[in-house]
Amino acid sequence: MSTPTRSVPFQGATLSEVVKELTEEVRELYTADEVPWVIGYSGGKDSTAVLQLVWLALKDLPVEQRTKPVHVISTDTLVENPVVAAWVSQSLETMRQAAKEQELPIEPHRLTPKVEDTFWVNLIGRGYPAPRPKFRWCTERMKIRPSNSFIKRVVRRHGEAILVLGIRKAESQARARAMAKHEKGRVRDRLSPNGNLPNSLVYSPVEEWTNDEVWMFLMQQSNPWGHKNKDLLTMYQGASSDSECPLVVDNTTPSCGDSRFGCWTCTLVDQDKSMSAMIANDGQKKWMRPLLALRNELDDVSKEEGTRDFRRMNGRVQLFNDRVIRGPYTQSAREAWLKKLLKAQAHVRKNAPADMRNIELITMEELHEIRRLWVFDKHEVEDSLPAIYEDATGEVFPGLPLDEQLVIRADEIELLREVCEGDDIHFTMVRDLLAVERKYRTKTRRKGLFESLEDAIEKGFYENAEDALEFARRKEELRNDGTLTEAEDDEPQTLPLDEKMNDASA
């Protein structure tokens, strides 16, 4: 949907008239009840415009009427574009100080996903492949859960919450349809029900504005908490391929509203246009090149066959159009991703401007969780993470030693590799069996031992990927013929008795 344009901004009304009308509406809604407000703030133009309107409205209220809290929440996925993340972080701190000085009940909150939900813990730790439209595992974990958890806590405490959002109908046809649908259930004129969060209503004060009207407001109305909107405009300009961001447009002029900031690791789009433009438009942002290179490598589907296991996470082999559906990243691929990420971080810390040199592309908490997943969940008992960290950074990994009962020494691992004579599937199966044995060795109750041993053996059932493909094809044929019983179909490495006999005689 193209951005609508109007010959006269705000349908003929002046900016001051529009702002006056909206701030009066905000004050009326704010003082109507005791329901707390939650403003979604991304640091972008739309959420900034909404927060400014609310801020201006509350400033004109007597102090005694500023009774209920206004929570400003900003979700940091920990893989946001570093320039934008720094902007938002600085803005929240400036906002906090200004609200205190101006005696406003505005409380900023920086939300982050739980460590088990972060991008790198899932990709490098668990081996999830880079997100795709049909396997979009990132958005729910990294963005939706942190904000929804916060809103639910507010609702539990107060019984209800009003969400103030910078959503606009001009953003897309899908957004316009969704907003029109929720308008039918509106209460108090401007509050729409939220279908995903019970006991919460949505207020969208700039829903009818165009991109250019948002920018007109931001450029002509000074930021009330002191974070310069011209710097925001400059950031959008730097993220546009033509380095332009016009405020007065005709039907042929693009708007700054087309710039999209998001996760620098995002593989749900064909390319990261905003980061590419930043690097191209500003020589001082060349330090981000390793990030863009790593993102593009994650997006390269041609390399997936060599980096992803032929088995799914549960050890099964599945077919689609007579081809194996690839599973998680292999151990070597995950170790390679970690090394590249840590080297990119080291490069940034060395070459970025002074205010960006403490950047964390991956947190120490995430590294500890990845190490735990590798050793305890994936039975990679050689515990390779500390050595990778030291090789990539030149520093000793600050983690504590793991339980010696669960870690196999490097010389023992090398001996096992020699015995397996290059057979990686055999090697990982024996290693998994050793890890299971060590895990249960000191337990008084060994419930689950046989199931764990069985899982390890089933995963190492195949000679190689070709053998797994052939086995899956035969099983598919038997399933289609009705030869495979339901019980046998539930077992990943099961064939009917006559098939097993044929295998044995062969």
Coordinates of C-alpha atoms in Angstrom, one line a residue:
M1 CA 0.0 0.0 0.0
S2 CA 1.5 3.3 -1.0
T3 CA 1.7 6.1 1.6
P4 CA -1.3 8.4 1.2
T5 CA -0.5 12.0 0.3
R6 CA -2.6 15.1 0.9
S7 CA -2.3 18.5 -0.7
V8 CA -2.8 20.1 2.7
P9 CA -1.3 18.4 5.9
F10 CA -3.7 17.3 8.6
Q11 CA -6.7 17.8 6.2
G12 CA -6.4 21.6 6.4
A13 CA -5.9 22.0 10.1
T14 CA -2.7 23.6 11.4
L15 CA -0.2 21.6 13.4
S16 CA -1.0 23.6 16.6
E17 CA -4.7 22.9 16.2
V18 CA -4.1 19.2 15.8
V19 CA -1.7 19.0 18.8
K20 CA -4.2 21.0 20.9
E21 CA -7.1 18.7 20.1
L22 CA -5.1 15.5 20.7
T23 CA -3.5 16.6 24.0
E24 CA -6.9 17.6 25.2
E25 CA -8.1 14.1 24.3
V26 CA -5.2 12.5 26.1
R27 CA -5.8 14.5 29.3
E28 CA -9.5 13.6 29.2
L29 CA -8.7 9.9 28.8
Y30 CA -5.9 10.0 31.4
T31 CA -8.1 11.6 34.1
A32 CA -11.2 9.5 33.3
D33 CA -10.2 6.5 35.5
E34 CA -7.4 5.0 37.6
V35 CA -6.3 2.5 34.9
P36 CA -2.5 2.7 34.4
W37 CA -1.1 3.4 30.9
V38 CA 1.6 1.4 29.1
I39 CA 3.3 3.2 26.1
G40 CA 5.2 1.1 23.6
Y41 CA 8.4 2.9 22.7
S42 CA 10.8 1.7 20.1
G43 CA 12.7 4.9 19.6
G44 CA 11.3 5.3 16.1
K45 CA 9.3 8.2 14.7
D46 CA 5.8 6.9 15.5
S47 CA 6.4 5.8 19.1
T48 CA 8.3 9.1 19.7
A49 CA 5.4 11.1 18.3
V50 CA 2.9 9.3 20.6
L51 CA 5.1 9.7 23.7
Q52 CA 5.6 13.4 23.0
L53 CA 1.8 13.9 22.8
V54 CA 1.2 12.2 26.1
W55 CA 4.1 14.0 27.7
L56 CA 2.9 17.4 26.5
A57 CA -0.7 16.6 27.7
L58 CA 0.5 15.6 31.2
K59 CA 2.7 18.6 31.6
D60 CA -0.4 20.8 31.3
L61 CA -2.2 18.9 34.1
P62 CA -2.0 20.2 37.7
V63 CA 0.5 18.1 39.7
E64 CA -2.3 16.7 41.9
Q65 CA -4.0 15.2 38.9
R66 CA -0.9 13.3 37.7
T67 CA -1.9 10.4 39.8
K68 CA -1.6 7.2 37.8
P69 CA 1.6 5.8 36.4
V70 CA 2.5 5.9 32.7
H71 CA 4.9 3.0 32.0
V72 CA 7.1 3.5 28.9
I73 CA 8.3 0.0 27.8
S74 CA 11.0 -0.6 25.2
T75 CA 11.9 -4.1 24.2
D76 CA 15.6 -4.7 23.5
T77 CA 16.0 -8.1 21.7
L78 CA 19.7 -7.9 22.4
V79 CA 20.3 -8.1 18.6
E80 CA 18.9 -4.7 17.7
N81 CA 20.8 -2.5 15.3
P82 CA 23.6 -1.2 17.6
V83 CA 23.1 2.4 16.5
V84 CA 19.4 2.3 17.2
A85 CA 19.9 0.4 20.5
A86 CA 22.3 3.0 21.7
W87 CA 19.8 5.8 20.7
V88 CA 16.9 4.1 22.6
S89 CA 19.1 3.4 25.7
Q90 CA 20.2 7.1 25.9
S91 CA 16.7 8.3 25.3
L92 CA 15.3 6.2 28.1
E93 CA 17.9 7.5 30.5
T94 CA 17.2 11.1 29.5
M95 CA 13.5 10.5 29.8
R96 CA 13.9 9.1 33.3
Q97 CA 15.8 12.2 34.5
A98 CA 13.4 14.6 32.7
A99 CA 10.3 13.0 34.2
K100 CA 11.7 13.3 37.7
E101 CA 12.6 16.9 37.2
Q102 CA 9.2 17.8 35.7
E103 CA 7.3 15.8 38.3
L104 CA 5.6 13.5 35.7
P105 CA 4.5 10.0 36.6
I106 CA 6.3 8.6 33.5
E107 CA 8.4 5.5 34.2
P108 CA 10.7 4.1 31.5
H109 CA 11.5 0.4 31.4
R110 CA 14.0 -1.5 29.2
L111 CA 12.7 -5.0 28.7
T112 CA 14.8 -7.9 27.5
P113 CA 14.0 -11.6 26.7
K114 CA 14.9 -14.3 29.2
V115 CA 18.3 -15.8 28.6
E116 CA 16.7 -19.0 27.3
D117 CA 14.7 -17.1 24.7
T118 CA 17.5 -14.9 23.2
F119 CA 18.6 -15.2 19.6
W120 CA 22.1 -16.6 20.2
V121 CA 21.1 -19.1 22.9
N122 CA 18.6 -20.6 20.4
L123 CA 20.7 -20.4 17.3
I124 CA 24.2 -21.3 18.7
G125 CA 23.1 -23.1 21.9
R126 CA 20.2 -25.2 20.7
G127 CA 21.1 -25.1 17.0
Y128 CA 17.8 -23.6 15.7
P129 CA 18.4 -22.5 12.0
A130 CA 18.3 -18.9 11.1
P131 CA 14.6 -17.7 11.2
R132 CA 12.5 -18.0 8.0
P133 CA 8.9 -17.0 7.3
K134 CA 7.8 -20.7 7.9
F135 CA 9.9 -21.1 11.0
R136 CA 9.8 -17.7 12.6
W137 CA 10.9 -18.7 16.1
C138 CA 12.4 -15.3 17.1
T139 CA 9.5 -12.8 17.3
E140 CA 7.5 -14.5 19.9
R141 CA 10.5 -15.3 22.2
M142 CA 12.4 -12.0 21.8
K143 CA 9.8 -9.3 21.4
I144 CA 6.3 -10.5 22.3
R145 CA 7.0 -12.4 25.5
P146 CA 8.9 -9.6 27.3
S147 CA 6.3 -6.9 26.6
N148 CA 3.3 -9.2 27.3
S149 CA 4.8 -10.4 30.5
F150 CA 5.2 -6.8 31.7
I151 CA 1.6 -5.9 30.6
K152 CA 0.2 -8.9 32.4
R153 CA 2.0 -7.9 35.6
V154 CA 0.4 -4.5 35.4
V155 CA -3.0 -6.1 34.7
R156 CA -2.6 -8.5 37.7
R157 CA -1.7 -5.5 40.0
H158 CA -4.4 -3.1 38.8
G159 CA -7.0 -5.3 37.1
E160 CA -6.7 -3.5 33.8
A161 CA -4.3 -1.6 31.5
I162 CA -4.5 0.9 28.6
L163 CA -1.8 0.4 25.9
V164 CA -0.8 3.6 24.1
L165 CA 0.7 2.6 20.7
G166 CA 2.1 4.4 17.7
I167 CA 0.3 2.2 15.2
R168 CA -1.0 4.0 12.0
K169 CA -3.4 2.9 9.3
A170 CA -1.0 4.3 6.6
E171 CA 1.7 1.7 7.5
S172 CA 0.2 -1.1 5.5
Q173 CA -3.1 -2.6 4.3
A174 CA -2.9 -5.4 6.8
R175 CA -2.5 -2.9 9.7
A176 CA -5.4 -0.8 8.4
R177 CA -7.6 -3.8 8.2
A178 CA -6.7 -5.0 11.7
M179 CA -7.3 -1.5 13.2
A180 CA -10.6 -1.2 11.4
K181 CA -11.7 -4.6 12.8
H182 CA -10.9 -3.6 16.4
E183 CA -12.6 -0.2 16.0
K184 CA -15.9 -2.0 16.0
G185 CA -15.5 -3.0 19.6
R186 CA -14.4 0.4 20.8
V187 CA -15.4 1.8 24.2
R188 CA -15.1 5.4 25.2
D189 CA -14.7 6.4 21.5
R190 CA -11.0 5.9 21.1
L191 CA -10.2 2.7 23.1
S192 CA -10.1 -0.6 21.2
P193 CA -10.1 -4.1 22.7
N194 CA -6.8 -6.0 22.6
G195 CA -7.5 -9.5 21.3
N196 CA -4.3 -11.0 22.7
L197 CA -4.2 -9.6 26.2
P198 CA -7.4 -9.7 28.3
N199 CA -8.3 -6.7 30.4
S200 CA -6.3 -4.4 28.2
L201 CA -7.4 -1.6 25.8
V202 CA -5.5 0.1 23.0
Y203 CA -5.3 3.8 22.4
S204 CA -3.7 4.9 19.1
P205 CA -3.7 8.7 19.0
V206 CA -1.8 9.1 15.6
E207 CA -3.6 6.3 13.8
E208 CA -4.8 8.7 11.0
W209 CA -1.5 10.5 10.5
T210 CA 0.7 10.0 7.4
N211 CA 4.5 9.5 7.5
D212 CA 5.0 13.1 6.6
E213 CA 2.6 14.4 9.2
V214 CA 4.6 12.5 11.8
W215 CA 7.8 14.1 10.7
M216 CA 6.2 17.5 10.5
F217 CA 5.2 17.2 14.2
L218 CA 8.6 15.9 15.3
M219 CA 10.5 18.7 13.5
Q220 CA 8.3 21.6 14.6
Q221 CA 7.6 20.4 18.1
S222 CA 10.6 20.2 20.4
N223 CA 11.2 17.0 22.3
P224 CA 9.9 17.6 25.8
W225 CA 12.3 15.2 27.5
G226 CA 15.3 16.7 25.8
H227 CA 16.3 14.1 23.3
K228 CA 16.8 15.9 19.9
N229 CA 14.4 14.9 17.2
K230 CA 16.8 16.2 14.6
D231 CA 19.2 13.4 15.6
L232 CA 16.3 10.9 15.1
L233 CA 15.8 12.4 11.6
T234 CA 19.6 12.1 10.9
M235 CA 19.4 8.4 11.9
Y236 CA 16.5 7.8 9.5
Q237 CA 18.4 9.6 6.7
G238 CA 21.4 7.4 7.3
A239 CA 19.2 4.3 7.0
S240 CA 17.7 5.4 3.6
S241 CA 19.5 4.2 0.5
D242 CA 19.4 7.7 -1.1
S243 CA 20.4 9.4 2.2
E244 CA 17.4 11.7 1.8
C245 CA 14.4 12.2 4.1
P246 CA 12.1 14.9 2.7
L247 CA 9.3 16.3 4.8
V248 CA 7.3 18.0 2.0
V249 CA 6.4 15.4 -0.6
D250 CA 4.4 14.9 -3.7
N251 CA 3.2 11.7 -5.2
T252 CA 6.6 10.7 -6.6
T253 CA 8.7 11.6 -3.5
P254 CA 9.6 8.7 -1.1
S255 CA 9.2 9.3 2.6
C256 CA 11.5 8.6 5.5
G257 CA 8.7 6.3 6.8
D258 CA 10.0 3.5 4.6
S259 CA 13.2 3.1 6.7
R260 CA 12.9 0.0 8.9
F261 CA 15.0 -0.6 12.0
G262 CA 15.1 -4.0 13.5
C263 CA 17.4 -6.9 14.5
W264 CA 20.7 -6.8 12.7
T265 CA 20.6 -10.6 12.5
C266 CA 17.2 -10.6 10.8
T267 CA 16.9 -13.2 8.0
L268 CA 13.2 -12.7 7.5
V269 CA 13.9 -10.0 4.9
D270 CA 16.0 -10.3 1.7
Q271 CA 18.6 -7.8 3.0
D272 CA 19.2 -5.4 5.8
K273 CA 18.6 -2.2 3.9
S274 CA 18.9 0.1 6.9
M275 CA 22.3 -1.2 8.1
S276 CA 23.6 -1.4 4.5
A277 CA 22.6 2.2 4.0
M278 CA 24.2 3.3 7.2
I279 CA 27.5 1.8 6.2
A280 CA 27.3 3.3 2.7
N281 CA 26.2 6.8 3.8
D282 CA 28.5 7.2 6.8
G283 CA 32.2 6.4 6.7
Q284 CA 32.2 6.4 10.5
K285 CA 29.9 3.4 10.6
K286 CA 32.1 1.0 8.6
W287 CA 32.8 -0.7 11.9
M288 CA 29.4 -2.5 11.4
R289 CA 30.6 -4.3 8.3
P290 CA 31.4 -7.6 10.2
L291 CA 27.9 -7.6 11.5
L292 CA 26.4 -7.2 8.1
A293 CA 28.7 -9.9 6.7
L294 CA 27.7 -12.3 9.5
R295 CA 24.0 -11.6 8.9
N296 CA 24.4 -12.3 5.2
E297 CA 26.2 -15.5 5.9
L298 CA 23.3 -16.6 8.2
D299 CA 20.9 -15.8 5.4
D300 CA 22.8 -17.9 2.8
V301 CA 20.6 -21.0 2.3
S302 CA 23.1 -22.6 -0.1
K303 CA 25.3 -23.4 2.9
E304 CA 22.6 -25.1 5.0
E305 CA 23.3 -28.6 3.7
G306 CA 26.8 -28.5 5.1
T307 CA 25.9 -26.8 8.3
R308 CA 22.6 -28.5 9.4
D309 CA 22.1 -32.1 10.6
F310 CA 20.1 -34.5 8.4
R311 CA 18.1 -35.4 11.5
R312 CA 15.6 -33.3 13.3
M313 CA 16.0 -32.2 16.9
N314 CA 14.4 -35.4 18.2
G315 CA 16.8 -37.6 16.1
R316 CA 14.2 -38.5 13.5
V317 CA 14.6 -38.3 9.7
Q318 CA 11.7 -36.6 7.9
L319 CA 11.1 -36.2 4.1
F320 CA 9.4 -33.4 2.1
N321 CA 9.1 -34.0 -1.6
D322 CA 11.5 -37.0 -1.3
R323 CA 14.2 -34.8 0.3
V324 CA 15.4 -34.8 3.9
I325 CA 14.2 -31.9 6.0
R326 CA 17.3 -30.5 7.6
G327 CA 17.4 -30.2 11.3
P328 CA 19.5 -28.1 13.7
Y329 CA 22.9 -26.7 13.1
T330 CA 25.7 -29.3 13.6
Q331 CA 28.2 -29.0 16.5
S332 CA 30.9 -27.8 14.1
A333 CA 28.6 -25.2 12.6
R334 CA 27.5 -23.9 16.0
E335 CA 31.1 -23.6 17.1
A336 CA 31.9 -21.8 13.9
W337 CA 29.0 -19.3 14.4
L338 CA 30.2 -18.6 17.9
K339 CA 33.8 -18.0 16.8
K340 CA 32.7 -15.6 14.1
L341 CA 30.4 -13.7 16.4
L342 CA 33.0 -13.3 19.1
K343 CA 35.5 -12.1 16.5
A344 CA 33.0 -9.6 15.1
Q345 CA 32.5 -8.3 18.7
A346 CA 36.3 -8.0 19.1
H347 CA 36.5 -6.1 15.8
V348 CA 33.7 -3.7 16.9
R349 CA 35.2 -3.0 20.3
K350 CA 38.5 -2.2 18.6
N351 CA 37.2 0.0 15.7
A352 CA 33.9 1.5 16.7
P353 CA 33.6 5.0 18.1
A354 CA 34.4 5.4 21.8
D355 CA 30.7 5.4 22.8
M356 CA 30.2 2.0 21.2
R357 CA 33.3 0.2 22.3
N358 CA 31.7 -1.6 25.2
I359 CA 29.2 -3.2 22.9
E360 CA 28.0 -6.7 23.7
L361 CA 26.9 -8.6 20.6
I362 CA 26.5 -11.6 22.9
T363 CA 26.2 -11.3 26.7
M364 CA 28.2 -13.3 29.2
E365 CA 24.9 -14.7 30.6
E366 CA 24.2 -16.1 27.1
L367 CA 27.6 -17.6 26.8
H368 CA 27.1 -19.5 30.1
E369 CA 23.7 -20.7 28.9
I370 CA 25.1 -21.9 25.6
R371 CA 27.9 -23.7 27.4
R372 CA 25.4 -25.4 29.7
L373 CA 23.2 -26.5 26.7
W374 CA 26.2 -27.9 24.8
V375 CA 27.5 -30.0 27.7
F376 CA 24.4 -31.1 29.5
D377 CA 21.7 -31.1 26.9
K378 CA 23.6 -32.0 23.7
H379 CA 26.2 -34.2 25.6
E380 CA 29.1 -32.3 23.9
V381 CA 31.2 -33.2 26.9
E382 CA 34.5 -31.9 25.5
D383 CA 33.3 -28.5 26.7
S384 CA 34.7 -26.5 23.8
L385 CA 33.2 -23.1 24.5
P386 CA 36.0 -21.8 26.8
A387 CA 38.7 -22.6 24.2
I388 CA 36.7 -20.9 21.4
Y389 CA 36.2 -17.8 23.6
E390 CA 39.9 -17.6 24.4
D391 CA 40.9 -18.1 20.7
A392 CA 38.5 -15.4 19.4
T393 CA 39.0 -12.8 22.1
G394 CA 42.5 -13.5 23.5
E395 CA 41.0 -13.6 27.0
V396 CA 40.4 -16.4 29.4
F397 CA 36.7 -17.4 29.7
P398 CA 35.5 -16.3 33.1
G399 CA 33.2 -19.3 33.7
L400 CA 33.6 -21.7 36.6
P401 CA 34.8 -25.3 35.9
L402 CA 32.0 -27.7 35.2
D403 CA 31.3 -30.9 37.1
E404 CA 34.2 -33.1 36.3
Q405 CA 31.9 -36.1 36.4
L406 CA 30.2 -34.8 33.3
V407 CA 33.1 -33.5 31.2
I408 CA 35.5 -35.7 29.3
R409 CA 39.1 -34.5 29.0
A410 CA 40.4 -33.4 25.6
D411 CA 42.8 -36.3 25.3
E412 CA 40.0 -38.8 26.0
I413 CA 37.9 -37.2 23.3
E414 CA 40.8 -37.4 20.8
L415 CA 41.3 -41.1 21.6
L416 CA 37.6 -41.7 21.0
R417 CA 37.8 -40.0 17.6
E418 CA 40.7 -42.2 16.7
V419 CA 38.8 -45.3 17.7
C420 CA 35.8 -44.3 15.6
E421 CA 38.1 -43.8 12.6
G422 CA 36.5 -40.7 11.2
D423 CA 32.9 -42.0 11.6
D424 CA 31.3 -38.9 13.0
I425 CA 27.9 -40.5 13.6
H426 CA 29.5 -43.4 15.5
F427 CA 31.6 -40.9 17.5
T428 CA 28.7 -38.7 18.6
M429 CA 26.6 -41.8 19.5
V430 CA 29.4 -43.2 21.8
R431 CA 30.0 -39.8 23.2
D432 CA 26.3 -39.4 24.0
L433 CA 26.2 -42.8 25.6
L434 CA 29.2 -41.9 27.8
A435 CA 27.6 -38.6 28.8
V436 CA 24.3 -40.4 29.8
E437 CA 26.3 -42.9 31.8
R438 CA 28.2 -40.2 33.6
K439 CA 25.0 -38.2 34.2
Y440 CA 23.3 -41.1 36.0
R441 CA 26.3 -42.6 37.7
T442 CA 26.0 -40.8 41.0
K443 CA 22.1 -40.7 41.1
T444 CA 20.3 -42.8 43.7
R445 CA 17.3 -43.0 41.4
R446 CA 17.9 -43.6 37.8
K447 CA 14.5 -43.0 36.3
G448 CA 14.8 -42.1 32.6
L449 CA 18.2 -43.8 32.2
F450 CA 17.0 -46.4 29.6
E451 CA 15.0 -43.8 27.7
S452 CA 18.1 -41.6 27.4
L453 CA 20.3 -44.5 26.3
E454 CA 17.7 -45.5 23.7
D455 CA 17.5 -41.9 22.4
A456 CA 21.3 -41.8 21.9
I457 CA 21.3 -45.2 20.1
E458 CA 18.4 -44.3 17.8
K459 CA 20.0 -41.0 16.9
G460 CA 23.2 -42.9 15.9
F461 CA 21.3 -45.6 14.1
Y462 CA 22.4 -44.6 10.6
E463 CA 25.6 -45.1 8.7
N464 CA 25.5 -41.7 7.0
A465 CA 23.0 -39.2 5.6
E466 CA 22.5 -41.3 2.4
D467 CA 21.6 -44.3 4.6
A468 CA 19.1 -42.2 6.6
L469 CA 17.5 -40.9 3.3
E470 CA 17.1 -44.4 2.0
F471 CA 15.6 -45.6 5.3
A472 CA 13.2 -42.7 5.4
R473 CA 12.1 -43.4 1.8
R474 CA 11.4 -47.1 2.5
K475 CA 9.5 -46.2 5.6
E476 CA 7.4 -43.7 3.6
E477 CA 6.6 -46.3 1.0
L478 CA 5.5 -48.8 3.7
R479 CA 3.4 -46.1 5.3
N480 CA 1.7 -45.4 2.0
D481 CA 1.1 -49.1 1.4
G482 CA -0.4 -49.6 4.8
T483 CA 2.3 -52.1 5.8
L484 CA 3.6 -50.0 8.7
T485 CA 1.6 -50.3 11.9
E486 CA 0.8 -47.3 14.0
A487 CA 3.0 -48.5 16.8
E488 CA 5.9 -49.1 14.3
D489 CA 5.4 -45.6 12.8
D490 CA 5.8 -44.0 16.2
E491 CA 9.2 -45.6 16.5
P492 CA 11.8 -43.6 14.5
Q493 CA 14.0 -46.6 13.6
T494 CA 11.3 -49.3 13.2
L495 CA 10.5 -51.3 10.1
P496 CA 8.1 -54.4 9.9
L497 CA 9.5 -57.8 10.7
D498 CA 9.8 -59.0 7.1
E499 CA 11.8 -55.8 6.2
K500 CA 14.1 -56.5 9.1
M501 CA 14.6 -60.1 7.9
N502 CA 15.4 -58.9 4.4
D503 CA 18.0 -56.5 5.9
A504 CA 19.5 -59.3 8.0
S505 CA 19.8 -61.7 5.0
A506 CA 21.3 -58.9 2.8

